[in-house]
Each structure stands twice: as C-alpha cells, then as structure tokens.
Amino acid sequence: MADAIAVLNAGSSSVKFSLFVEAAGGLDLRIRGQIEGLFTAPHFVSKDAAGRVLAERRWGDGERLGHDGALDVLIEHFREQGGALRLAGVGHRVVHGGMRYALPVRVDARILDELEQFVPLAPLHQPHNLAPIRRLLERTPDLPQVACFDTAFHRSNADLVQMFGLPYAMFEQGVRRYGFHGLSYEYIASVLPQFSPRAAQGRTIVLHLGNGASMCAMQAGRSVASTMGFTAVEGLMMGTRTGSLDPGVVLYLMDQQGMDARAIEKLLYSQSGLLGVSGVSSDMRTLLGSSEPRAQLAIDLYCYRIRRELGSLAAALGGVDALVFTAGVGENSAAIRARVLADAAWLGVEVDAAANDAGGPRLTTAASRVEAFAVPTNEELMIATHTRQAIGPRTS
Ligand code: ADP
C-alpha cells in the first residue's frame, strides 16, 4: 500500500487541499481542489492531476460548513479516493512561525498552543491555518501533522535586516520584519540548479507576483532580505493591499477621519492596491484587458513599485546575477515581465523578447549580464516534501 501525504491551506473562507502519493522519484500529485464559501454558499471541487473533476458538491445559499465541516468532507473524500493508499501525514501551510521556527515542525497539542500565541501577529490568517490542525488532533490523534511556515525561510536574515528603527525592546518582543511567501521562495531555491548554476549559487532576486506579491533577495539560495515585513502588507503594491505606506497616513486616518483599527485594516488589506487605484479590479488579467485610464495607472504604479524595490534589494545584495519571476502574474504575464525587465536594464538585463513572449523559462539573451527566468512555483509540493521528511521513514 503506497503512502500519501495530504496538504491543507486553510484561509478565512476556503480550504485548498492536495494529495501527493509516494513514488520512486519523489511525490506525485494525485488530487487537488478546494472548498470555498465556507460560511456563505459552500462549493467543493476536487480534480485529478490532469485537471479532470473527481467530485463536486454545492451547498445552498446561507448554509455554513465552517472549517470543521470542510475537514469532515475532506476526510471522507480522501477515504473514497485513496482506497489503496495509506494517509501517512498531513502538512499544513501556517503563515506565522514567529521568531522561533526556522523549520517545519511536527505538531502536538503543546506546539499547537504555542502556534496559537502567534495569532496576534497574523490575525487574518493564523487562526484559520490552525483550525484544521486542532480538528484533526481531536479526530485522528495518531495521524502525524506538520506545520510549514511562510516566515521560516527568512529566519536566515541578519538581525539588522529584520529591525525597524523602533526602540530596541520592541525588536526583542518580536516587532520585526519576518517576511512571507517563504514556501514559494524555498521551492524556487530548490529548483534553481535545474535552470542555472549561477542563479542557484549567486545573488538572485525572486519576484513572487500573485494576488499577494513580494520579492526576496537570495544569496546561494538563502534569503538575505525581502520586501514584506512585520505583516504581509509591506513592500510591493498588491491586488488589494497597499504595500509600503508612510505610517503617518495611518495616524492621519485615525485623527482626521475617525477610522479605527478594523476600518484601517480593511482599507490596507482589502480595498487598496490594484483594486483601490483602478476602481476596476484586483485581477491583473482584467486590468490588462481594460481600457479604463485608471486601470492603466494601477498597472503603472504596480510596475513602478517593483522597480523601486528591485533597486533596494539589488543594493542589499551588492549586485544581481539573476531575476526569477513566479506566481500568477510572474509566471503568466509576458506584458508585466517585459515592463519589469525593461526597467531593470540598468542592472545589466537584456531581455529576449521572443523568449519572454513564449513564457521562458529563460527570458534573457545569451549576452545579458543578468539572467532572468520564469519558473512556476509549487508551495504544495514544498509542504508535502517537508511533511514527508518531518514524519520520517515508515515503521509499519
Ligand atoms: P494567489 O496569490 O491567490 O495564489 P496567483 O498566484 O494565482 O494568486 O495570482 C493571481 C494573479 O495572477 C491575478 O491577478 C491574475 O490576474 C494573475 N494572472 C494569472 N494569469 C495571468 C495572465 N495570463 N496574465 C496576467 N495576469 C495573470
């Protein structure tokens, strides 16, 4: 009987899942899907590795499934689909590992309590990430569970990189730049040797451009700096998040407009970015196809912010050997890549327009001093791999 590893990524209103099966060459994706609308009109869909629908179910408007209900549906589904498989463990994407976790960790009740202490650091995500871990500990206490953190990969950053210019005691208390999207960066670092030894060994800036967006400066595959900080709102402008903002704006909004923390949170996380500037959409594809002038303006600001942060990370590295684009926009939009690469000409980037239009992987000419690539990320595989390693070899 082959072993399987389930991967869960639980958000506020959805649970994304996948199931990997152990094979000779590593882990093969068997099932992937999601349950969305957990509290409104739940919709469950599961597909095989080729994208064929294996199962689908809809609940009525206003029916609440919640995280616990969703997990029960998934356990049943894995049972149905995984007839000849043994579920060896479950890996969870957990946004925050605090100051402590630089590696994934196998979770028991004590460690779960510790991870709960990081909820104030990521109140919008951490409680939802942890909900399925608690449920599974109750339902199937012997099933190994592993938490994989978005912050862990950046724990290699020097203290100086992690500090704000706040009183030092606050740094010690944990008010520091943690960085996020670490599982994506770690995956990219793990496959870079397949694309270029120079990118793998040298100074490489990875651009994770999805709904959330950030950039990571790597030296020989290790994170030395990134654009996201204490929260996942710092750095680049994103789909609905502001990116870096003068904190004086927040004080102004409180004093002059009477906004409280929740209203400001909504503004910074959900109403800004591409959506807020364009007034059209948070979705890059929609904006690229729009004739609205402010859709164009939003794209201009998106690219300008990347240009500025690229300069900052290049300075942190003392030069750049390679750029790598990943996630929804980075993997799929030749138009945005072309703009970013043109803006990076001063670094020594010479784009190969035909290669970029064709989706790469290599995007630069043979003569280019800085190499650039488009590389699909795979956070789920990274989590499954970590989970496999953390639970160790099969004993029965
Ligand atoms: P998430 O951060 O939610 O995982 P993704 O990495 O899937 O998001 O990225 C979603 C973004 O990628 C959206 O803005 C979407 O419009 C954009 N995107 C996907 N395909 C394309 C494309 N072909 N051209 C431009 N943008 C694209």
XYZ file of C-alpha atoms and ligand atoms in Angstrom:
423
model
C 0.000 0.000 0.000
C 1.512 3.339 -1.043
C 1.805 6.248 1.392
C 0.029 9.518 0.731
C 0.616 12.987 2.124
C -2.263 15.473 2.314
C -1.566 19.207 2.156
C -4.015 21.746 3.564
C -4.020 25.507 3.103
C -6.890 26.867 5.157
C -7.897 30.513 4.742
C -10.711 32.605 6.189
C -13.395 31.346 3.797
C -11.774 28.473 1.922
C -9.672 25.351 2.343
C -7.355 24.383 -0.509
C -6.135 20.802 -0.455
C -3.964 18.380 -2.352
C -2.926 14.777 -2.005
C 0.503 13.504 -3.020
C 1.454 9.855 -3.385
C 4.918 8.472 -2.742
C 6.568 7.330 -5.931
C 10.063 6.199 -6.857
C 11.147 9.697 -7.939
C 9.538 11.574 -5.039
C 5.967 12.705 -4.521
C 3.347 12.653 -7.296
C 0.304 14.901 -7.214
C -2.858 12.754 -7.189
C -5.671 15.105 -6.151
C -6.056 18.846 -5.875
C -9.057 21.021 -5.067
C -10.769 23.398 -2.717
C -13.829 24.094 -0.666
C -14.747 27.767 -0.905
C -17.542 29.854 0.579
C -17.276 28.002 3.908
C -19.711 30.418 5.582
C -21.876 31.515 2.648
C -22.591 29.053 -0.187
C -20.032 26.262 0.155
C -18.677 24.726 -3.029
C -16.396 21.695 -3.030
C -14.483 20.594 -6.101
C -11.725 18.028 -6.402
C -9.682 17.268 -9.526
C -7.059 14.758 -10.527
C -3.546 15.727 -11.631
C -4.745 16.223 -15.217
C -7.489 18.608 -14.100
C -10.422 16.187 -14.536
C -13.176 16.668 -11.961
C -13.301 13.764 -9.482
C -16.025 15.097 -7.225
C -18.084 18.246 -6.847
C -20.739 19.363 -4.408
C -22.618 22.573 -3.685
C -24.454 23.565 -0.555
C -27.331 26.034 -0.534
C -27.081 29.795 -0.053
C -26.540 30.646 3.587
C -25.557 27.096 4.551
C -22.491 27.153 6.780
C -19.949 24.397 6.554
C -17.193 26.105 8.535
C -13.650 24.791 8.849
C -14.636 21.723 10.866
C -17.374 20.751 8.410
C -14.985 21.224 5.490
C -12.437 18.949 7.102
C -15.037 16.233 7.622
C -15.912 16.438 3.902
C -12.221 16.148 3.000
C -11.527 13.179 5.261
C -14.456 11.377 3.657
C -13.238 12.327 0.175
C -9.692 11.105 0.823
C -11.171 7.862 2.136
C -13.229 7.395 -1.047
C -10.465 8.347 -3.456
C -7.493 6.896 -1.662
C -8.703 3.283 -1.487
C -5.291 1.699 -1.895
C -3.394 4.491 -0.134
C -2.343 4.971 3.460
C -2.522 8.563 4.698
C 0.899 8.916 6.305
C 0.627 12.550 7.333
C -0.898 15.960 6.778
C 1.125 19.090 6.043
C -0.361 22.495 6.776
C 0.512 25.889 5.455
C 0.792 28.126 8.508
C 1.526 31.756 7.886
C 3.472 32.554 11.061
C 6.206 30.679 12.865
C 7.182 33.687 14.988
C 10.802 34.295 15.962
C 11.271 30.667 16.852
C 10.525 28.474 13.849
C 13.081 28.413 11.067
C 11.973 24.907 10.023
C 8.713 22.973 9.761
C 7.573 21.291 12.960
C 5.529 18.222 13.816
C 2.530 19.463 15.776
C 1.119 18.084 19.010
C -1.248 19.805 21.444
C 1.617 21.662 23.152
C 3.073 23.016 19.943
C -0.378 23.956 18.705
C -0.834 26.070 21.837
C 2.465 27.750 21.063
C 1.428 28.455 17.467
C -1.789 29.998 18.842
C 0.395 32.604 20.535
C 1.331 33.933 17.088
C -2.318 34.743 16.262
C -1.863 38.441 17.184
C 0.980 38.597 14.629
C -1.305 37.392 11.789
C -4.906 37.671 12.989
C -6.392 37.388 9.497
C -4.686 34.080 8.661
C -3.177 32.224 11.618
C -6.467 31.195 13.330
C -7.776 29.681 10.089
C -4.476 27.905 9.378
C -4.591 26.311 12.812
C -8.284 25.325 12.860
C -7.839 22.100 10.827
C -4.811 21.076 12.916
C -6.902 21.237 16.088
C -9.781 19.356 14.470
C -7.508 16.575 13.228
C -5.761 16.297 16.604
C -9.214 15.644 18.080
C -10.474 13.286 15.373
C -7.337 11.365 14.453
C -4.756 11.963 17.212
C -2.327 9.390 15.781
C -2.150 10.969 12.322
C 1.140 12.918 12.081
C 0.676 16.615 11.302
C 3.363 19.070 10.237
C 3.173 22.872 10.229
C 5.136 24.594 7.438
C 5.599 28.339 7.905
C 5.600 31.193 5.412
C 8.041 33.061 7.621
C 10.565 30.252 8.198
C 12.688 30.699 5.065
C 13.554 34.281 6.062
C 14.877 33.433 9.506
C 18.294 33.371 7.831
C 18.047 37.195 7.525
C 20.544 39.077 9.683
C 19.154 40.904 12.738
C 19.913 44.213 11.059
C 17.709 43.256 8.117
C 14.877 42.336 10.468
C 14.986 45.529 12.528
C 12.788 48.592 12.414
C 14.066 51.894 13.763
C 11.906 51.413 16.857
C 13.134 51.173 20.467
C 15.249 48.037 20.737
C 12.969 46.419 23.331
C 10.292 46.131 20.666
C 12.621 44.135 18.433
C 13.224 41.759 21.320
C 9.470 41.489 21.850
C 9.036 40.373 18.251
C 8.154 43.570 16.401
C 10.448 42.805 13.499
C 10.484 42.132 9.777
C 9.536 38.464 9.376
C 8.992 38.201 5.618
C 6.425 35.901 3.960
C 5.873 33.693 0.869
C 8.754 31.632 2.251
C 7.446 28.275 0.993
C 7.305 29.638 -2.534
C 10.843 31.033 -2.297
C 12.153 27.835 -0.792
C 10.658 25.836 -3.649
C 12.190 28.185 -6.229
C 15.573 27.940 -4.488
C 15.300 24.137 -4.600
C 14.779 24.033 -8.388
C 17.126 26.860 -9.412
C 20.068 24.487 -10.017
C 17.998 22.936 -12.848
C 17.848 26.313 -14.582
C 21.179 27.955 -13.879
C 24.113 27.198 -11.554
C 24.847 30.909 -11.483
C 21.317 31.773 -10.303
C 21.457 28.966 -7.729
C 24.852 29.975 -6.338
C 24.819 33.716 -6.856
C 22.822 36.839 -5.997
C 19.270 36.221 -7.155
C 16.112 38.259 -6.708
C 12.881 36.243 -6.890
C 9.659 38.102 -7.686
C 6.576 36.293 -6.334
C 3.813 38.201 -8.133
C 0.412 36.728 -7.263
C -2.600 38.285 -5.546
C -0.190 38.837 -2.724
C 3.192 39.964 -4.029
C 6.676 40.195 -2.616
C 10.315 39.902 -3.631
C 13.151 38.014 -1.986
C 16.888 38.622 -2.290
C 18.797 35.338 -2.126
C 22.472 34.578 -1.834
C 23.264 30.987 -2.828
C 19.616 30.039 -2.345
C 19.258 31.519 1.157
C 17.065 34.509 1.943
C 19.050 37.604 2.884
C 16.236 40.175 2.610
C 12.667 40.535 1.368
C 10.087 43.220 0.761
C 7.461 42.007 3.254
C 7.954 42.861 6.888
C 6.054 42.526 10.154
C 2.931 41.761 8.156
C 2.205 40.718 4.589
C 1.109 44.261 3.756
C 4.600 45.798 3.453
C 6.583 46.133 0.258
C 5.066 45.897 -3.208
C 1.590 47.113 -4.084
C -0.629 44.026 -4.455
C -4.085 43.007 -5.670
C -5.920 44.634 -2.768
C -3.086 45.563 -0.352
C -1.331 48.927 -0.246
C 2.235 47.747 0.097
C 4.605 50.077 1.959
C 2.891 53.130 3.360
C 4.077 56.061 5.419
C 2.774 55.212 8.923
C 1.848 58.885 9.187
C -1.047 58.127 6.826
C -2.470 55.721 9.403
C -2.247 58.360 12.148
C -3.904 60.898 9.869
C -6.765 58.490 9.098
C -7.289 57.877 12.823
C -7.118 61.525 13.861
C -8.795 63.254 10.948
C -11.198 60.652 9.647
C -12.004 58.868 12.896
C -11.097 55.459 11.457
C -10.468 52.682 13.964
C -8.066 49.746 13.652
C -10.608 47.472 11.938
C -11.574 50.097 9.361
C -7.915 50.819 8.614
C -7.162 47.099 8.368
C -9.937 46.731 5.789
C -8.599 49.699 3.848
C -4.968 48.496 3.847
C -5.669 44.819 3.135
C -8.865 44.666 1.077
C -9.681 47.985 -0.563
C -6.315 49.223 -1.823
C -3.660 48.047 -4.284
C -4.646 47.369 -7.882
C -8.325 47.398 -6.868
C -8.179 50.669 -4.965
C -6.151 52.565 -7.545
C -8.013 51.290 -10.600
C -11.514 51.187 -9.149
C -11.947 48.307 -11.617
C -10.478 45.070 -10.297
C -7.740 43.462 -8.220
C -7.111 40.986 -11.026
C -4.148 41.755 -13.271
C -5.657 39.970 -16.273
C -8.790 42.117 -16.063
C -6.734 45.289 -15.771
C -4.510 44.393 -18.720
C -7.672 43.949 -20.802
C -9.337 47.141 -19.592
C -9.466 50.450 -21.485
C -10.093 52.453 -18.288
C -7.294 55.018 -17.774
C -7.108 54.203 -14.073
C -6.620 50.502 -14.840
C -3.521 51.621 -16.751
C -2.485 53.864 -13.858
C -2.775 50.943 -11.412
C -0.523 48.813 -13.634
C 1.946 51.699 -13.923
C 2.126 52.025 -10.137
C 2.437 48.237 -9.718
C 5.460 48.180 -12.046
C 6.971 51.346 -10.590
C 6.845 49.872 -7.078
C 8.582 46.712 -8.347
C 11.257 48.888 -9.974
C 11.895 50.743 -6.710
C 12.021 47.596 -4.563
C 14.255 45.875 -7.099
C 16.779 48.684 -6.669
C 16.597 48.293 -2.909
C 17.169 44.521 -2.949
C 19.930 44.848 -5.565
C 21.669 47.271 -3.195
C 21.182 44.860 -0.275
C 22.873 42.120 -2.315
C 25.602 44.399 -3.687
C 24.691 43.424 -7.260
C 22.493 40.930 -9.063
C 23.234 37.767 -11.047
C 19.675 36.642 -11.800
C 15.992 37.544 -11.591
C 13.260 34.913 -11.289
C 9.546 35.560 -11.877
C 6.944 33.342 -10.269
C 3.234 33.080 -9.151
C 0.154 34.070 -11.190
C 1.420 37.311 -12.753
C 5.104 36.376 -12.784
C 4.530 33.007 -14.458
C 1.841 34.066 -16.925
C 2.069 37.719 -17.873
C 4.668 38.382 -20.556
C 3.491 42.021 -20.626
C 4.278 42.701 -16.951
C 7.554 40.761 -17.149
C 8.568 42.799 -20.205
C 7.995 46.054 -18.320
C 9.856 44.904 -15.220
C 12.768 43.587 -17.298
C 12.971 46.826 -19.299
C 13.018 48.774 -16.012
C 15.901 46.550 -14.889
C 18.073 47.322 -17.933
C 20.319 49.495 -15.717
C 21.276 46.339 -13.789
C 22.509 44.684 -16.980
C 19.325 42.852 -18.025
C 18.980 42.318 -21.778
C 15.600 40.805 -22.497
C 14.970 38.216 -25.225
C 11.507 39.430 -26.299
C 10.582 36.245 -28.178
C 11.584 34.034 -25.243
C 9.620 36.220 -22.859
C 6.539 36.079 -25.100
C 6.913 32.286 -25.245
C 6.945 32.091 -21.415
C 10.622 31.249 -20.947
C 11.946 29.637 -18.838
C 14.979 31.751 -19.861
C 13.931 35.342 -20.604
C 17.258 36.981 -21.391
C 19.735 36.891 -24.277
C 22.981 34.913 -24.125
C 24.874 38.218 -23.818
C 22.803 39.532 -20.903
C 24.923 40.251 -17.815
C 21.981 39.378 -15.569
C 19.970 36.229 -16.322
C 16.194 36.150 -15.916
C 13.780 33.214 -15.742
C 10.077 32.470 -15.352
C 9.665 29.475 -13.037
C 6.330 28.085 -11.789
C 6.166 27.876 -8.006
C 4.800 24.857 -6.131
C 4.171 25.600 -2.476
C 2.062 22.452 -2.030
C 4.893 20.175 -3.151
C 7.259 22.013 -0.798
C 4.851 21.385 2.112
C 4.400 17.726 1.138
C 8.171 17.267 0.912
C 8.713 18.850 4.331
C 5.931 16.731 5.793
C 7.428 13.552 4.393
C 10.794 14.471 5.894
C 9.394 15.513 9.272
C 7.423 12.312 9.831
C 10.410 10.144 8.953
C 10.501 6.695 7.387
C 7.542 4.346 7.628
C 7.774 1.980 10.577
C 4.799 -0.343 9.964
P -2.647 33.760 -5.207
O -1.725 34.760 -4.586
O -4.079 33.942 -4.798
O -2.160 32.328 -5.172
P -1.957 33.678 -8.030
O -0.527 33.375 -7.800
O -2.815 32.660 -8.684
O -2.686 34.184 -6.738
O -2.025 35.021 -8.911
C -3.239 35.617 -9.248
C -2.952 36.808 -10.157
O -2.305 36.315 -11.346
C -4.220 37.526 -10.618
O -4.020 38.928 -10.541
C -4.338 37.076 -12.061
O -4.985 38.024 -12.867
C -2.894 36.957 -12.447
N -2.735 36.201 -13.691
C -2.930 34.877 -13.918
N -2.744 34.589 -15.235
C -2.435 35.759 -15.839
C -2.131 36.142 -17.195
N -2.108 35.262 -18.172
N -1.855 37.437 -17.434
C -1.868 38.347 -16.450
N -2.137 38.065 -15.166
C -2.425 36.792 -14.859
